[in-house]
Amino acid sequence: MSDIEQTLSIIKPDAVERSLEKEIKEIFIKNGFSIIQEKKIQIEKNEAEKFYKVHETKPFYNDLCSYLSSGPIVVMILEKINAVKSNRELMGSTNPKDAKEGSIRKKYGISIDKNSVHGSDSIENAKLEIDFFFKD
Ligand code: UDP
Ligand code: MG
């Protein structure tokens, strides 16, 4: 049985800054995702710290949180069959250098930190991340 899932996607500051929002959304649509909800926001650093709490012991945590809160981002709920895995594949590897041809990070990513998009890594985290941005 195939499951319709939802996942959280973020178009990160480096991509919004380069006006790639529309192009990246079109890639999602072309690949069968529906954008169920979306908003363009800028978050405070302390909110980025909550969002990325799983990485709090990593050496890149502080820079990562500064970066995510450095400019506008577009947060979206994407829906598709097997959305979580499908979005991870479409995004490509964390480091754009390792990302496969045709992936969003290969096409647009600048570096491992400025890699243009975020996507939930599990169904459980997708639910938590969707609630984080869209609850209320
Ligand atoms: N990141 C970084 N340096 C690293 C690893 C990760 O700046 O060495 C950043 C990068 O923006 C990445 C985010 O931290 O997207 C979260 O890391 P994760 O390992 O969860 O990668 P993702 O799930 O985004 O592919
Ligand atoms: Mg991750």
mmCIF file of C-alpha atoms and ligand atoms in Angstrom:
data_model
loop_
_atom_site.group_PDB
_atom_site.id
_atom_site.type_symbol
_atom_site.label_atom_id
_atom_site.label_comp_id
_atom_site.label_asym_id
_atom_site.label_seq_id
_atom_site.Cartn_x
_atom_site.Cartn_y
_atom_site.Cartn_z
ATOM 1 C CA MET A 1 0.000 0.000 0.000
ATOM 2 C CA SER A 2 1.265 3.481 -0.763
ATOM 3 C CA ASP A 3 0.861 6.184 1.804
ATOM 4 C CA ILE A 4 0.097 9.814 1.195
ATOM 5 C CA GLU A 5 2.479 11.683 3.480
ATOM 6 C CA GLN A 6 3.287 15.257 4.354
ATOM 7 C CA THR A 7 6.786 16.620 4.840
ATOM 8 C CA LEU A 8 8.230 19.989 5.746
ATOM 9 C CA SER A 9 10.312 21.796 3.174
ATOM 10 C CA ILE A 10 12.199 25.044 3.642
ATOM 11 C CA ILE A 11 13.661 27.195 0.911
ATOM 12 C CA LYS A 12 16.658 28.554 2.821
ATOM 13 C CA PRO A 13 17.990 32.145 2.863
ATOM 14 C CA ASP A 14 20.640 31.592 0.163
ATOM 15 C CA ALA A 15 17.970 30.508 -2.322
ATOM 16 C CA VAL A 16 15.371 33.140 -1.395
ATOM 17 C CA GLU A 17 18.103 35.766 -1.685
ATOM 18 C CA ARG A 18 18.865 34.613 -5.228
ATOM 19 C CA SER A 19 15.144 34.735 -6.144
ATOM 20 C CA LEU A 20 14.957 30.967 -6.668
ATOM 21 C CA GLU A 21 11.680 30.528 -4.801
ATOM 22 C CA LYS A 22 9.488 30.155 -7.884
ATOM 23 C CA GLU A 23 11.892 27.824 -9.716
ATOM 24 C CA ILE A 24 12.256 25.539 -6.715
ATOM 25 C CA LYS A 25 8.480 25.387 -6.142
ATOM 26 C CA GLU A 26 8.038 24.450 -9.800
ATOM 27 C CA ILE A 27 10.456 21.547 -9.313
ATOM 28 C CA PHE A 28 8.314 20.254 -6.451
ATOM 29 C CA ILE A 29 5.124 20.560 -8.509
ATOM 30 C CA LYS A 30 6.758 18.904 -11.531
ATOM 31 C CA ASN A 31 7.774 16.014 -9.291
ATOM 32 C CA GLY A 32 4.230 15.413 -8.105
ATOM 33 C CA PHE A 33 4.197 17.290 -4.806
ATOM 34 C CA SER A 34 1.252 19.431 -3.760
ATOM 35 C CA ILE A 35 2.069 22.533 -1.745
ATOM 36 C CA ILE A 36 -0.584 22.326 0.964
ATOM 37 C CA GLN A 37 0.469 25.400 2.942
ATOM 38 C CA GLU A 38 3.285 27.889 2.571
ATOM 39 C CA LYS A 39 4.508 31.106 4.105
ATOM 40 C CA LYS A 40 7.494 33.384 3.711
ATOM 41 C CA ILE A 41 8.879 34.406 7.086
ATOM 42 C CA GLN A 42 12.064 35.421 8.838
ATOM 43 C CA ILE A 43 12.713 33.662 12.139
ATOM 44 C CA GLU A 44 14.674 34.751 15.200
ATOM 45 C CA LYS A 45 17.904 32.954 16.034
ATOM 46 C CA ASN A 46 16.358 31.419 19.156
ATOM 47 C CA GLU A 47 13.630 29.856 16.976
ATOM 48 C CA ALA A 48 16.272 28.435 14.622
ATOM 49 C CA GLU A 49 17.993 26.975 17.690
ATOM 50 C CA LYS A 50 14.757 25.206 18.648
ATOM 51 C CA PHE A 51 14.177 23.959 15.118
ATOM 52 C CA TYR A 52 17.707 22.520 14.836
ATOM 53 C CA LYS A 53 17.947 21.353 18.469
ATOM 54 C CA VAL A 54 18.886 17.844 17.280
ATOM 55 C CA HIS A 55 22.185 19.361 16.087
ATOM 56 C CA GLU A 56 22.982 21.335 19.257
ATOM 57 C CA THR A 57 26.183 19.422 20.018
ATOM 58 C CA LYS A 58 27.554 19.740 16.466
ATOM 59 C CA PRO A 59 30.370 22.169 15.715
ATOM 60 C CA PHE A 60 28.288 23.824 12.979
ATOM 61 C CA TYR A 61 25.213 24.434 15.194
ATOM 62 C CA ASN A 62 25.804 28.102 15.988
ATOM 63 C CA ASP A 63 26.584 29.094 12.402
ATOM 64 C CA LEU A 64 23.660 27.023 11.136
ATOM 65 C CA CYS A 65 21.198 28.818 13.417
ATOM 66 C CA SER A 66 22.635 32.235 12.551
ATOM 67 C CA TYR A 67 22.328 31.375 8.892
ATOM 68 C CA LEU A 68 18.726 30.096 8.987
ATOM 69 C CA SER A 69 17.667 33.281 10.776
ATOM 70 C CA SER A 70 19.742 35.594 8.549
ATOM 71 C CA GLY A 71 17.048 36.328 5.963
ATOM 72 C CA PRO A 72 13.619 35.366 4.659
ATOM 73 C CA ILE A 73 12.799 31.681 4.193
ATOM 74 C CA VAL A 74 9.827 29.922 2.604
ATOM 75 C CA VAL A 75 8.357 27.100 4.688
ATOM 76 C CA MET A 76 6.015 24.669 2.984
ATOM 77 C CA ILE A 77 3.981 21.590 3.752
ATOM 78 C CA LEU A 78 4.491 19.243 0.802
ATOM 79 C CA GLU A 79 2.200 16.292 0.166
ATOM 80 C CA LYS A 80 2.743 13.242 -2.024
ATOM 81 C CA ILE A 81 2.900 9.461 -1.797
ATOM 82 C CA ASN A 82 6.045 8.713 0.247
ATOM 83 C CA ALA A 83 6.674 12.468 0.491
ATOM 84 C CA VAL A 84 9.456 12.275 3.091
ATOM 85 C CA LYS A 85 11.736 9.952 1.137
ATOM 86 C CA SER A 86 10.759 11.391 -2.213
ATOM 87 C CA ASN A 87 11.667 14.914 -1.078
ATOM 88 C CA ARG A 88 15.001 13.772 0.379
ATOM 89 C CA GLU A 89 15.863 12.200 -2.990
ATOM 90 C CA LEU A 90 14.805 15.275 -4.910
ATOM 91 C CA MET A 91 16.874 17.507 -2.588
ATOM 92 C CA GLY A 92 20.075 15.472 -2.934
ATOM 93 C CA SER A 93 22.921 15.024 -0.441
ATOM 94 C CA THR A 94 23.588 17.588 2.301
ATOM 95 C CA ASN A 95 26.798 18.622 0.551
ATOM 96 C CA PRO A 96 25.900 19.912 -2.937
ATOM 97 C CA LYS A 97 29.241 18.524 -4.184
ATOM 98 C CA ASP A 98 27.961 15.005 -3.455
ATOM 99 C CA ALA A 99 24.389 15.593 -4.601
ATOM 100 C CA LYS A 100 23.214 13.641 -7.624
ATOM 101 C CA GLU A 101 22.586 15.199 -11.034
ATOM 102 C CA GLY A 102 19.144 16.721 -11.285
ATOM 103 C CA SER A 103 18.742 17.233 -7.536
ATOM 104 C CA ILE A 104 17.873 20.632 -6.093
ATOM 105 C CA ARG A 105 21.071 20.899 -4.078
ATOM 106 C CA LYS A 106 23.201 19.906 -7.086
ATOM 107 C CA LYS A 107 21.519 22.582 -9.156
ATOM 108 C CA TYR A 108 21.337 25.422 -6.639
ATOM 109 C CA GLY A 109 23.417 24.605 -3.547
ATOM 110 C CA ILE A 110 26.462 26.795 -2.944
ATOM 111 C CA SER A 111 28.153 24.836 -0.142
ATOM 112 C CA ILE A 112 27.403 22.351 2.637
ATOM 113 C CA ASP A 113 25.989 25.146 4.796
ATOM 114 C CA LYS A 114 24.284 27.137 2.032
ATOM 115 C CA ASN A 115 22.524 24.186 0.471
ATOM 116 C CA SER A 116 19.293 25.937 -0.531
ATOM 117 C CA VAL A 117 16.677 23.585 0.951
ATOM 118 C CA HIS A 118 15.690 21.705 4.080
ATOM 119 C CA GLY A 119 13.549 18.563 4.131
ATOM 120 C CA SER A 120 12.322 16.424 7.026
ATOM 121 C CA ASP A 121 14.287 13.187 7.389
ATOM 122 C CA SER A 122 11.536 10.914 8.811
ATOM 123 C CA ILE A 123 7.767 10.754 9.058
ATOM 124 C CA GLU A 124 7.999 11.427 12.791
ATOM 125 C CA ASN A 125 10.209 14.490 12.327
ATOM 126 C CA ALA A 126 7.989 15.704 9.500
ATOM 127 C CA LYS A 127 5.049 15.840 11.907
ATOM 128 C CA LEU A 128 7.110 17.689 14.533
ATOM 129 C CA GLU A 129 8.512 20.148 11.979
ATOM 130 C CA ILE A 130 5.098 20.836 10.398
ATOM 131 C CA ASP A 131 3.709 21.544 13.881
ATOM 132 C CA PHE A 132 6.700 23.773 14.626
ATOM 133 C CA PHE A 133 5.847 26.130 11.768
ATOM 134 C CA PHE A 134 2.125 25.653 11.169
ATOM 135 C CA LYS A 135 0.489 24.800 14.493
ATOM 136 C CA ASP A 136 -2.295 27.188 15.579
HETATM 137 N N1 UDP B 1 25.390 21.630 7.957
HETATM 138 C C1 UDP B 1 26.549 22.398 7.964
HETATM 139 N N2 UDP B 1 27.762 21.762 8.065
HETATM 140 C C2 UDP B 1 27.873 20.411 8.161
HETATM 141 C C3 UDP B 1 26.692 19.635 8.153
HETATM 142 C C4 UDP B 1 25.475 20.277 8.047
HETATM 143 O O1 UDP B 1 26.493 23.613 7.885
HETATM 144 O O2 UDP B 1 28.992 19.890 8.249
HETATM 145 C C5 UDP B 1 24.093 22.314 7.854
HETATM 146 C C6 UDP B 1 23.476 22.180 6.483
HETATM 147 O O3 UDP B 1 22.814 23.403 6.170
HETATM 148 C C7 UDP B 1 22.460 21.077 6.678
HETATM 149 C C8 UDP B 1 22.001 21.332 8.109
HETATM 150 O O4 UDP B 1 23.183 21.739 8.776
HETATM 151 O O5 UDP B 1 21.417 21.154 5.733
HETATM 152 C C9 UDP B 1 21.414 20.155 8.831
HETATM 153 O O6 UDP B 1 22.311 19.063 8.748
HETATM 154 P P1 UDP B 1 21.801 17.608 8.400
HETATM 155 O O7 UDP B 1 22.925 16.671 8.641
HETATM 156 O O8 UDP B 1 20.514 17.356 9.121
HETATM 157 O O9 UDP B 1 21.574 17.679 6.826
HETATM 158 P P2 UDP B 1 20.238 17.660 5.953
HETATM 159 O O10 UDP B 1 19.221 16.827 6.690
HETATM 160 O O11 UDP B 1 19.799 19.089 5.811
HETATM 161 O O12 UDP B 1 20.644 17.060 4.643
HETATM 162 MG MG MG B 2 18.559 16.894 8.660
#
